[in-house]
Amino acid sequence: MRGVVQGVGFRPYVHRLATRCGLAGFVSNEGDTVVVEVEGLEAAVEAFAVALTAEAPPLARIDSVASERLPAVGERDFVVARSRAGRSALVPPDVATCDACLAELFDPSDRRYRYPFLNCTDCGPRFTIVVGTPYDRPLTTMAGFELCADCRREYEDPSDRRFHAEPIACPACGPRLSVPLEEAVRVLLEGGIVAVKGIGGYHLACDATSSPAVERLRERKRREEKPLAVLTAEPELLAAVSDDERALLRSPARPIVLVPRRADAAVVEEVAPGSPWLGVMLPYSPLHHLLCVDTGRPLVLTSGNLTDEPIAFDDEDACARLGRIADLVLSHNRPIHRRCEDSVWRAGFPIRRSRGYVPGAVALPLTAQRPIVAVGAELKSTFCVARGRDAFLSAHLGDLTSEEAYRAFRTDLRLYLEMLGVEPELVACDLHPDYLSTRWAWEQGLPVEEVQHHHAHAAACLAEHGETGPALAIVLDGTGFGTDGTIWGGELLRCDLRSFERVAHLEPVPLPGGDAAVREPWRVAAAYLERAGRPVPWQRWAEVRQTLALNAPLSSGAGRLFDAVSALLRVRERVTYEAQAAIELEHLAGDTEAEPYPCTVTPARDCAPRATLVVRGSDLVAAAHDDLRAGREPSQIAAAFHEGLAAAFAEACARVGGATTAVLSGGCFQNLRLLDATRRRLERHGFRVLSHSLVPPNDAGVSYGQATVAAARLASCA
Ligand code: ZN
Ligand code: ZN
Ligand code: FE
């Protein structure tokens, strides 16, 4: 049997089933395969074979089963045999504490009462502690902990829940905290900051009900306004949680879920300044359960790093990097082998796909004929390894602009390739020559497949639906390198997985001062207003305007159009984190009803080889400007802008034709108002609309898209 069949309680399950059927024989892990040999009455063997896949444990995924007949050897018992090495097995994701373990954690008569590292075959760390395969204790970071007599009895008893639970531990023989838990609880209740070693790395925690505590954390972490996530056992007290969101919060992956914040939520404003949304997470390890119960309040829990760096997971590194930020470090002696950040979801799609999901595979719609490494983009970096029909996306690495992140990229990629037993034969990368990922790709001495950024976004969305195109892809995004060397980002592509044609795009505008314009949206607003023939209200424009002649790259990025309108409405003229202005504009629009602003869609004036349409974003800015002058409500202006942009791209789709399926991708489609409006208008034009639900619409999904494009091009060469 192959698939995710190790580390998910599969051998104990086979043991129980064989015993129930009255069969003798053995089960063992051999490389990536689980081998079962049974001996007994014909009918019993048949019943066993049927039940084997039908009743498999919930965390298992069986990809293939092969069987053969052997002569009987007269075995009496059924045993779990020693594992044997072979082709690398699929390592399962980490799993949140199960209900049975949770009951023991808070049962004073249990020998694991309040033990921060209890787990069983149904729960506990996996991906983050597995050093090699087959998945057995000696190849986990638990290897150094000798089992006590009690744990050994459980580990060897087929009727026990901990039969062959590889990370099994108890207070007598297992890992320990570096400081008493009470001390950490005291520091938290006094408003201090505690670095907590979790499953995939270190977090920084503080009291979410204390303004000074949260402010201090922001100051020390250098994270001014970006929302922070909250750990709580009672999310309903903080947010209006739908049934779907509750199911997601309670799922074994336990991601952070963005939910509408309640007005009376007991967390201070500084946790998510100005936002109607709150990132909430349930406790996912025994240690986090204990922290929740003992502090009795919601806690801010954020990655242990400086903003945009990869999460710290190595003990020494954590002490060095977090020592100055935290008042206390709550560590333990179970090593983390691989870093893994928390996952983040919003209404039906992942924003960050990490702990609880990796290294689970995302299917490819076609077979990768050779192993591929796709290196992704630059911000929210991930990489992706494609092997056969499986794509293995990495955990979140942070922004690949720092030396720290680049090192993490190389280390994690090596660990992934080792884990998967893959020797890459092709590297897929972005067109941008200056991305560190692109440079790395060209240094490998392997064939390189370049994939245009927005084509990769579009391909990711098609591929996660198991499709190969053709389709029209609306990719509304920040920035990405175009095939003409300019910055793209508001694109309509007619594409399949192999290739694309740019059939429409937002009108390019100059970004006064280049990167400075990304940090200061008012500059983009000024450029748009000039384009629209409207007065620029900022006095400092007179001076900044001179940069137009020196440093003002043209960009068709949709993110910049959102920035412009946000600045124009005085929502946000300067940003402290990526996409802040656009996010706040979405909040302002909410679900205010409004007619779409008119927005011209015209053929490009230049002599493009094919007729390309241009969506005149400056029309939307002009309308917003005029309405603002006329005293219209900013929330209505924001809503009319969202509707207008959606309507213009839907109209462009209808005009260019050539496909009946429309896919929506790019970072801007994390905006629910834009997503809904675009979907609604496309459906009205008769399109079938696909959006993301497995892979992030933002740049974290680009590596998966690159891998699918490379695989499709390989398939077409063969
Ligand atoms: Zn458990
Ligand atoms: Zn023990
Ligand atoms: Fe992008």
XYZ file of C-alpha atoms and ligand atoms in Angstrom:
721
model
C 0.000 0.000 0.000
C 1.217 3.503 -0.819
C 0.052 6.976 0.125
C -0.018 8.755 3.471
C 0.065 5.488 5.408
C 2.812 6.137 7.934
C 2.541 8.217 11.088
C -1.248 8.155 10.952
C -1.883 5.087 13.131
C -1.985 2.782 10.141
C -0.036 -0.200 11.481
C -2.032 -0.312 14.738
C -5.180 -0.106 12.626
C -4.076 -3.043 10.467
C -3.223 -4.977 13.625
C -6.701 -4.439 15.108
C -8.390 -5.343 11.849
C -6.369 -8.535 11.333
C -7.010 -9.606 14.897
C -10.740 -8.938 14.451
C -10.760 -11.088 11.307
C -8.849 -13.864 13.113
C -5.822 -13.617 10.832
C -2.109 -14.185 11.496
C 0.796 -12.420 9.781
C 2.543 -9.047 10.036
C 2.475 -5.396 9.033
C 5.566 -3.263 8.444
C 6.724 -0.001 6.920
C 9.128 -0.599 4.070
C 10.312 2.695 2.619
C 7.237 4.478 1.311
C 5.135 1.317 1.362
C 3.156 -0.469 4.056
C 3.456 -4.230 3.626
C 0.824 -6.555 5.136
C 0.992 -10.342 5.078
C -2.062 -12.232 6.374
C -2.784 -15.913 6.696
C -6.122 -17.557 7.536
C -9.445 -18.731 6.144
C -10.241 -17.595 2.594
C -13.414 -15.695 3.622
C -11.625 -13.932 6.474
C -8.823 -12.788 4.156
C -11.380 -11.432 1.706
C -13.280 -9.579 4.432
C -9.963 -8.150 5.630
C -9.047 -6.922 2.137
C -12.386 -5.126 1.716
C -12.272 -3.503 5.144
C -8.630 -2.468 4.802
C -9.269 0.545 2.566
C -12.883 1.129 3.587
C -12.151 1.615 7.306
C -8.730 3.290 7.091
C -7.892 5.902 9.788
C -9.115 9.449 9.057
C -5.638 10.918 8.544
C -4.554 8.195 6.096
C -4.609 8.587 2.321
C -4.266 5.359 0.338
C -3.023 5.976 -3.201
C -2.544 2.413 -4.378
C -2.886 -1.196 -3.194
C -1.214 -4.187 -4.783
C -1.690 -7.808 -3.602
C -0.379 -11.285 -4.351
C -0.971 -14.859 -3.126
C 1.690 -16.617 -1.065
C 1.875 -20.180 0.262
C 0.738 -20.482 3.888
C 3.556 -20.786 6.428
C 1.480 -21.640 9.485
C 1.810 -18.377 11.437
C -0.128 -18.063 14.691
C -0.018 -14.386 15.657
C -0.325 -11.019 14.016
C 2.633 -8.731 14.725
C 3.926 -5.270 13.891
C 7.290 -6.040 12.337
C 10.391 -3.851 12.217
C 10.490 -1.184 9.547
C 12.837 -1.458 6.606
C 14.356 1.374 4.622
C 13.469 2.020 0.996
C 12.077 4.811 -1.153
C 11.157 7.796 1.036
C 7.674 7.722 2.485
C 5.208 10.602 2.525
C 5.481 12.316 5.872
C 2.106 13.383 7.291
C 1.384 16.942 8.457
C 1.344 17.841 12.160
C -1.969 17.123 13.878
C -3.653 19.096 16.679
C -4.228 17.434 20.064
C -7.138 14.971 19.803
C -10.127 14.894 22.167
C -8.958 11.745 23.961
C -5.580 13.325 24.735
C -7.248 16.579 25.736
C -9.400 14.723 28.278
C -6.268 13.152 29.785
C -4.483 16.519 29.855
C -7.077 17.885 32.274
C -7.777 14.673 34.247
C -5.992 14.934 37.626
C -5.947 11.138 37.966
C -4.195 10.584 34.645
C -0.434 10.048 34.667
C -0.119 12.648 31.912
C -2.191 15.264 33.773
C -1.012 18.698 32.570
C 1.870 17.175 30.592
C 2.662 19.638 27.745
C 3.879 16.961 25.313
C 1.228 14.255 25.430
C 0.081 12.812 22.087
C -1.122 9.542 20.580
C -1.388 7.792 17.206
C -4.220 10.172 16.280
C -2.450 13.412 17.120
C 0.812 15.204 17.744
C 3.781 16.505 15.795
C 4.837 14.702 12.593
C 6.319 16.812 9.768
C 8.224 19.041 12.171
C 9.942 16.178 14.056
C 10.566 13.592 11.322
C 14.251 13.414 10.388
C 14.009 10.547 7.891
C 11.827 7.675 6.772
C 10.503 5.082 7.443
C 8.560 6.921 10.117
C 9.827 5.303 13.312
C 10.964 6.790 16.583
C 14.726 6.540 15.857
C 14.192 8.780 12.830
C 12.357 11.499 14.743
C 13.686 14.200 17.060
C 12.305 12.002 19.905
C 15.141 9.520 19.317
C 17.073 10.809 22.323
C 14.251 10.095 24.804
C 14.376 6.526 26.203
C 10.864 5.168 26.843
C 9.970 4.471 30.484
C 8.373 1.119 31.390
C 4.827 2.548 31.337
C 5.236 4.224 27.952
C 6.893 1.110 26.514
C 3.926 -1.005 27.641
C 1.506 1.344 25.861
C 3.728 1.544 22.790
C 3.804 -2.256 22.462
C 0.180 -3.015 23.379
C -1.925 -3.404 20.206
C -5.085 -2.546 22.124
C -3.673 0.768 23.382
C -4.319 4.127 21.725
C -0.569 4.767 21.844
C 0.437 1.522 20.153
C 3.360 2.626 17.964
C 2.719 6.325 18.571
C 6.261 7.382 17.659
C 6.366 10.690 19.616
C 4.888 8.972 22.741
C 6.075 10.608 25.967
C 5.171 11.150 29.591
C 6.446 13.294 32.473
C 8.790 10.460 33.528
C 10.578 9.954 30.218
C 9.669 12.697 27.756
C 10.614 16.295 26.940
C 10.447 19.031 29.572
C 9.827 22.759 29.606
C 12.833 24.999 30.169
C 11.053 27.054 32.842
C 7.986 26.261 34.970
C 4.752 27.025 33.155
C 3.581 29.151 36.117
C 6.421 31.555 35.468
C 5.361 32.075 31.847
C 1.758 32.550 32.950
C 2.824 35.123 35.524
C 4.844 37.120 32.970
C 1.897 37.063 30.539
C -0.601 38.204 33.192
C 1.764 41.028 34.173
C 1.757 42.306 30.596
C 5.108 40.834 29.550
C 6.124 39.133 26.325
C 6.914 35.425 26.291
C 8.623 33.571 23.447
C 6.939 30.162 23.298
C 8.441 27.185 21.504
C 5.565 25.577 19.656
C 5.257 22.841 17.040
C 6.918 24.467 14.031
C 8.861 27.279 15.633
C 8.861 29.990 18.253
C 5.964 32.367 18.774
C 5.761 35.614 20.673
C 2.832 35.755 23.062
C 1.270 38.509 25.143
C -2.027 39.402 26.800
C -4.490 40.366 24.033
C -6.625 42.283 26.547
C -3.813 44.687 27.499
C -2.994 47.705 25.333
C 0.454 48.325 26.841
C 1.383 44.660 26.348
C 0.334 44.621 22.679
C 1.975 47.997 22.043
C 5.223 46.804 23.551
C 5.141 43.681 21.374
C 4.577 45.771 18.252
C 7.397 48.093 19.136
C 9.898 45.330 19.872
C 8.922 43.217 16.886
C 8.911 46.323 14.653
C 5.447 45.543 13.409
C 3.527 48.801 13.525
C -0.021 48.116 12.367
C -0.272 44.728 10.668
C -2.978 42.683 12.419
C -1.872 40.072 14.976
C -3.457 36.649 15.505
C -5.182 35.688 18.745
C -5.045 32.312 20.477
C -8.275 31.477 22.266
C -10.281 28.445 23.320
C -13.524 30.405 22.911
C -13.527 32.100 19.495
C -17.275 32.759 19.706
C -16.620 35.367 22.409
C -14.434 37.358 20.028
C -15.967 36.915 16.612
C -19.072 35.973 14.661
C -18.012 32.487 13.608
C -19.968 30.693 10.864
C -20.378 26.909 10.844
C -17.809 26.539 8.061
C -15.340 28.710 9.931
C -15.904 26.765 13.140
C -15.239 23.486 11.320
C -12.037 24.945 9.880
C -10.909 26.302 13.263
C -11.474 22.863 14.829
C -9.965 20.857 11.974
C -6.806 18.822 12.740
C -4.711 21.508 10.990
C -5.964 24.236 13.389
C -5.192 27.218 11.145
C -5.625 30.905 11.944
C -8.986 31.907 10.464
C -9.919 35.528 9.700
C -13.400 36.050 11.108
C -15.596 39.145 11.624
C -14.686 40.652 14.969
C -17.463 41.179 17.509
C -17.987 44.738 18.703
C -17.773 43.566 22.329
C -14.728 41.336 21.767
C -12.476 41.382 24.820
C -9.302 42.086 22.839
C -7.812 45.561 22.604
C -7.955 47.622 19.419
C -4.146 47.473 19.002
C -4.400 43.763 18.094
C -5.874 44.610 14.681
C -6.110 48.412 14.417
C -9.069 49.624 12.387
C -9.935 46.160 11.128
C -13.406 44.601 11.301
C -11.644 41.212 11.034
C -9.749 39.213 13.603
C -7.326 36.330 13.038
C -8.310 33.649 15.525
C -6.714 30.295 16.306
C -7.646 27.497 18.687
C -4.942 25.845 20.821
C -3.315 23.057 18.808
C -0.759 21.541 21.168
C -1.048 20.546 24.849
C 1.252 23.440 25.760
C -1.088 25.930 24.060
C -4.118 24.385 25.779
C -2.413 24.832 29.140
C -1.477 28.453 28.378
C -5.087 29.233 27.418
C -6.557 27.644 30.519
C -3.990 29.021 32.967
C -4.079 32.606 31.704
C -7.849 32.487 31.209
C -7.741 35.122 28.471
C -7.095 35.512 24.743
C -3.403 35.763 23.908
C -1.703 37.413 20.989
C 0.355 34.713 19.281
C 2.597 35.806 16.452
C 5.591 34.280 14.683
C 8.837 34.607 16.579
C 10.796 36.808 14.212
C 11.212 40.341 13.054
C 8.521 41.204 10.518
C 8.851 39.393 7.158
C 11.714 37.166 8.309
C 11.278 33.388 8.551
C 10.091 32.008 11.892
C 12.803 31.038 14.381
C 12.812 27.302 15.197
C 16.349 26.467 16.242
C 16.882 26.960 20.000
C 20.144 28.894 19.731
C 18.919 31.066 16.883
C 15.687 31.769 18.772
C 17.532 32.885 21.906
C 19.720 35.176 19.820
C 16.897 36.671 17.755
C 14.113 36.721 20.349
C 16.096 37.348 23.517
C 15.751 41.118 23.142
C 12.077 40.996 22.154
C 10.818 38.625 24.852
C 10.858 39.042 28.632
C 10.952 35.261 29.051
C 11.691 32.328 26.749
C 9.477 29.276 27.357
C 11.391 26.565 25.555
C 11.661 22.784 25.750
C 14.074 20.031 24.765
C 12.150 18.337 21.955
C 14.031 19.570 18.878
C 12.158 20.941 15.857
C 13.646 19.472 12.688
C 11.771 21.644 10.181
C 10.304 25.110 10.634
C 6.601 25.495 9.933
C 4.556 28.663 10.405
C 0.873 28.734 11.262
C -1.533 28.517 8.357
C -3.979 31.353 7.654
C -7.408 31.105 5.975
C -10.045 33.552 4.921
C -13.589 32.584 3.833
C -12.901 29.514 1.748
C -9.299 29.973 0.601
C -5.868 29.836 2.235
C -3.784 32.981 2.549
C -0.898 30.942 3.928
C -0.714 27.157 3.652
C 1.707 25.835 6.255
C 1.330 23.932 9.551
C -1.242 21.158 9.354
C -1.208 21.147 5.534
C 2.433 20.683 4.580
C 3.909 18.446 3.347
C 0.537 17.162 2.110
C 0.491 17.064 -1.685
C -1.679 19.142 -3.985
C -2.566 17.146 -7.086
C -1.265 18.162 -10.510
C -3.706 17.981 -13.430
C -1.058 16.161 -15.458
C 2.023 14.053 -14.763
C 5.369 15.753 -14.258
C 7.496 13.605 -16.534
C 10.627 14.687 -14.749
C 11.013 15.912 -11.147
C 10.672 19.702 -11.036
C 11.632 22.299 -8.458
C 9.693 25.558 -8.807
C 11.238 28.367 -6.787
C 8.331 30.818 -6.559
C 8.469 34.602 -6.529
C 9.887 36.896 -3.868
C 7.310 38.055 -1.304
C 5.461 35.403 0.751
C 7.916 32.973 -0.722
C 7.296 29.247 -1.094
C 8.844 26.601 -3.317
C 7.187 23.582 -4.860
C 8.551 20.142 -5.731
C 6.619 18.253 -8.425
C 6.934 14.471 -8.657
C 4.537 12.406 -10.777
C 1.009 13.676 -10.163
C 1.917 15.294 -6.832
C 3.019 18.839 -6.070
C 4.579 19.379 -2.666
C 4.398 23.018 -1.634
C 6.713 24.259 1.065
C 5.666 26.009 4.230
C 5.707 29.812 4.299
C 9.269 31.170 4.139
C 8.684 34.913 4.497
C 9.934 37.526 2.066
C 12.903 36.326 0.077
C 14.660 39.659 0.328
C 16.662 39.081 3.493
C 19.748 36.924 3.844
C 17.882 35.109 6.642
C 15.017 34.135 4.338
C 17.329 33.149 1.502
C 19.173 30.825 3.867
C 15.839 29.352 5.008
C 14.861 28.804 1.378
C 18.010 26.811 0.643
C 17.916 24.791 3.890
C 14.227 23.946 3.646
C 14.502 22.998 -0.028
C 17.333 20.591 0.745
C 15.277 19.006 3.554
C 12.263 18.685 1.257
C 14.237 17.019 -1.513
C 15.738 14.623 1.043
C 12.322 13.833 2.494
C 10.814 13.190 -0.926
C 13.862 11.385 -2.291
C 13.759 13.662 -5.313
C 16.665 14.703 -7.524
C 15.318 17.661 -9.548
C 15.913 17.636 -13.310
C 14.301 20.958 -14.130
C 13.997 24.289 -12.324
C 11.029 26.620 -12.896
C 11.345 30.284 -11.932
C 9.951 33.780 -12.431
C 10.955 36.071 -15.298
C 12.179 38.712 -12.859
C 15.971 38.713 -13.203
C 16.615 40.214 -9.754
C 14.641 37.816 -7.553
C 16.979 35.764 -5.372
C 14.881 32.739 -6.325
C 15.507 33.379 -10.036
C 19.217 33.788 -9.461
C 19.296 30.545 -7.491
C 17.484 28.794 -10.348
C 20.112 29.824 -12.890
C 22.957 28.713 -10.599
C 21.903 25.048 -10.479
C 23.342 23.924 -13.797
C 19.963 22.410 -14.683
C 17.553 23.276 -17.489
C 15.486 26.335 -16.462
C 11.880 27.013 -17.420
C 10.889 30.669 -17.050
C 7.257 31.324 -16.220
C 5.699 34.781 -16.403
C 4.409 35.785 -12.959
C 0.715 36.252 -13.784
C 0.631 33.207 -16.016
C 1.855 31.258 -12.966
C -1.007 32.724 -10.876
C -3.543 31.749 -13.554
C -2.067 28.255 -13.950
C -2.184 27.693 -10.189
C -5.910 28.405 -10.146
C -6.636 26.186 -13.183
C -4.469 23.354 -11.884
C -5.900 23.204 -8.379
C -9.268 22.569 -10.050
C -7.687 19.736 -12.041
C -8.006 21.679 -15.286
C -5.568 22.548 -18.043
C -7.514 25.283 -19.912
C -8.113 27.071 -22.177
C -9.508 29.831 -19.996
C -9.606 33.559 -19.564
C -7.676 34.520 -16.466
C -8.232 37.764 -14.610
C -5.093 38.231 -12.535
C -5.315 41.267 -10.304
C -2.070 41.507 -8.419
C 0.620 43.710 -6.970
C 3.574 43.641 -9.300
C 5.165 41.106 -11.577
C 7.677 41.210 -14.406
C 6.079 41.270 -17.860
C 7.419 39.759 -21.069
C 8.040 43.311 -22.332
C 10.211 44.213 -19.344
C 7.599 46.497 -17.757
C 5.718 45.885 -14.518
C 2.396 44.085 -14.988
C -0.293 43.328 -12.447
C -3.799 44.066 -13.763
C -4.008 41.397 -16.435
C -6.475 39.502 -18.538
C -4.756 36.493 -20.084
C -6.136 33.972 -22.522
C -4.217 30.905 -21.479
C -3.783 27.232 -20.889
C -1.153 25.659 -18.687
C 1.539 25.900 -21.376
C 1.220 29.414 -22.695
C -0.717 32.657 -22.596
C -1.669 35.687 -24.597
C -2.100 39.093 -22.931
C -5.526 40.121 -24.220
C -6.277 43.035 -21.876
C -4.624 44.933 -19.078
C -4.987 47.958 -16.876
C -3.710 51.172 -18.353
C -0.092 51.605 -17.202
C 0.655 54.607 -14.984
C 4.016 55.907 -13.777
C 4.998 55.075 -10.208
C 6.645 58.311 -9.035
C 9.822 57.356 -7.177
C 9.533 53.606 -7.919
C 9.497 51.680 -4.628
C 8.715 54.879 -2.732
C 5.355 54.937 -4.536
C 4.555 51.494 -3.140
C 5.178 52.751 0.407
C 3.386 56.050 -0.255
C 0.125 55.419 -2.112
C -0.587 59.164 -2.357
C 2.150 59.369 -5.017
C 0.256 56.863 -7.171
C -2.986 58.725 -6.532
C -1.305 61.900 -7.799
C -0.090 60.152 -10.954
C -3.573 58.772 -11.599
C -5.235 62.155 -10.977
C -2.928 63.823 -13.514
C -3.753 61.074 -15.999
C -7.447 61.717 -15.316
C -7.066 65.465 -15.759
C -8.009 66.240 -12.167
C -6.189 68.517 -9.693
C -3.732 66.926 -7.292
C -4.587 67.941 -3.692
C -1.146 67.280 -2.162
C 1.233 70.244 -1.978
C 4.288 67.990 -1.723
C 3.424 66.756 -5.230
C 5.133 69.772 -6.815
C 8.456 68.473 -5.567
C 7.797 64.738 -5.962
C 6.520 65.310 -9.473
C 10.103 65.877 -10.600
C 10.833 62.178 -10.011
C 8.564 61.463 -12.976
C 11.428 62.273 -15.313
C 14.028 60.343 -13.294
C 12.490 57.326 -11.614
C 8.920 56.449 -12.517
C 8.553 52.942 -13.956
C 5.266 52.267 -15.724
C 3.035 49.735 -14.000
C -0.310 48.147 -14.821
C -0.540 46.691 -11.292
C -4.055 46.470 -9.879
C -2.705 46.817 -6.358
C -1.512 50.319 -7.217
C -4.976 51.319 -8.463
C -6.428 50.256 -5.104
C -3.668 52.258 -3.407
C -4.553 55.340 -5.457
C -8.241 55.286 -4.549
C -7.422 54.551 -0.910
C -5.111 57.580 -0.743
C -7.561 59.779 -2.632
C -10.262 58.983 -0.042
C -7.696 59.759 2.672
C -8.038 56.234 3.977
C -4.310 55.580 3.749
C -1.640 57.835 2.261
C 1.368 55.894 3.584
C 1.511 52.166 4.363
C 3.431 50.271 7.016
C 2.796 46.801 5.546
C 2.101 45.347 2.113
C -1.431 45.896 0.748
C -2.508 47.915 3.812
C -4.157 50.677 1.763
C -6.112 48.178 -0.351
C -7.213 46.169 2.670
C -8.534 49.293 4.378
C -10.368 50.335 1.218
C -12.102 46.949 1.173
C -13.126 47.447 4.824
C -14.515 50.873 3.933
C -16.596 49.442 1.075
C -17.925 46.601 3.221
C -21.179 45.496 1.625
C -22.398 49.006 0.862
C -24.511 48.869 -2.273
C -23.432 51.002 -5.197
C -23.693 51.172 -8.975
C -20.360 50.536 -10.697
C -18.350 53.552 -11.827
C -18.047 53.684 -15.618
C -14.667 52.499 -16.868
C -13.654 52.574 -20.513
C -12.325 49.418 -22.121
C -10.661 50.362 -25.433
C -8.224 48.862 -27.921
C -4.615 49.818 -27.180
C -3.361 52.738 -29.240
C 0.075 51.291 -29.805
C 0.631 48.941 -32.726
C 0.544 45.747 -30.690
C 0.804 42.617 -32.816
C -2.715 41.628 -31.792
C -5.558 43.822 -30.665
C -5.097 44.282 -26.934
C -7.700 45.973 -24.764
C -6.846 48.558 -22.160
C -8.945 49.031 -19.036
C -8.789 52.725 -18.155
C -8.334 52.672 -14.391
C -8.005 56.474 -14.454
C -11.741 56.659 -15.265
C -12.444 55.061 -11.889
C -10.105 57.506 -10.139
C -11.767 60.432 -11.936
C -15.240 59.290 -10.867
C -14.083 58.792 -7.279
C -12.509 62.253 -7.281
C -15.642 63.928 -8.625
C -17.922 62.122 -6.172
C -15.665 63.058 -3.277
C -15.886 66.712 -4.370
C -19.664 66.383 -4.532
C -19.712 65.197 -0.921
C -20.696 61.593 -1.518
C -20.110 59.077 1.307
C -16.585 57.559 1.093
C -18.018 54.076 1.747
C -20.231 54.441 -1.336
C -17.306 55.698 -3.394
C -15.208 52.706 -2.294
C -18.066 50.338 -3.178
C -18.664 51.936 -6.599
C -14.936 51.617 -7.316
C -14.878 47.860 -6.510
C -17.970 47.277 -8.652
C -16.583 49.385 -11.489
C -13.283 47.494 -11.665
C -15.104 44.146 -11.565
C -17.537 45.254 -14.271
C -14.753 46.497 -16.549
C -12.813 43.218 -16.413
C -15.986 41.170 -16.857
C -16.810 43.260 -19.917
C -13.272 42.757 -21.254
C -13.694 38.987 -20.853
C -16.950 39.060 -22.793
C -15.354 41.110 -25.569
C -12.213 39.032 -26.086
C -13.968 35.640 -25.800
C -12.199 32.437 -26.806
C -13.060 30.531 -23.632
C -16.106 29.914 -21.459
C -14.176 29.445 -18.218
C -12.825 32.397 -16.276
C -10.260 31.997 -13.494
C -9.576 34.590 -10.798
C -6.152 34.838 -9.204
C -3.584 37.273 -7.835
C -3.231 38.896 -4.436
C -6.109 41.363 -4.988
C -8.561 38.445 -5.000
C -8.013 38.047 -1.278
C -10.401 41.004 -1.288
C -13.830 39.425 -0.757
C -15.769 42.386 -2.125
C -13.763 42.291 -5.361
C -13.960 38.500 -5.578
C -17.745 38.428 -5.157
C -18.384 41.337 -7.515
C -16.172 39.900 -10.259
C -17.656 36.419 -9.940
C -21.220 37.796 -10.011
C -20.605 39.908 -13.117
C -18.769 37.153 -14.992
C -21.579 34.701 -14.302
C -24.018 37.254 -15.653
C -21.974 37.184 -18.882
C -22.322 33.386 -18.938
C -18.842 32.404 -17.730
C -18.036 29.480 -15.483
C -15.860 31.004 -12.748
C -13.024 29.302 -10.864
C -11.280 30.816 -7.862
C -8.802 29.432 -5.325
C -9.668 27.074 -2.488
C -6.524 24.921 -2.056
C -3.611 27.197 -2.916
C -3.238 30.869 -1.919
C -4.294 33.436 -4.568
C -1.292 35.540 -3.513
C 2.378 35.006 -4.364
C 2.592 31.967 -2.047
C 0.744 30.108 -4.832
C 3.129 31.142 -7.606
C 5.546 28.218 -7.096
C 2.693 25.738 -7.619
C 1.689 27.590 -10.780
C 5.268 27.553 -12.079
C 5.466 23.803 -11.441
C 2.265 23.130 -13.403
C 3.400 25.266 -16.349
C 6.779 23.502 -16.429
C 5.075 20.095 -16.229
C 2.699 21.010 -19.064
C 5.553 22.205 -21.275
C 7.483 18.981 -20.586
C 4.410 16.947 -21.522
C 3.996 18.793 -24.817
C 7.658 18.232 -25.800
C 7.420 14.496 -25.307
Zn -4.219 12.087 20.831
Zn 7.104 7.569 29.768
Fe 1.729 38.020 -7.684
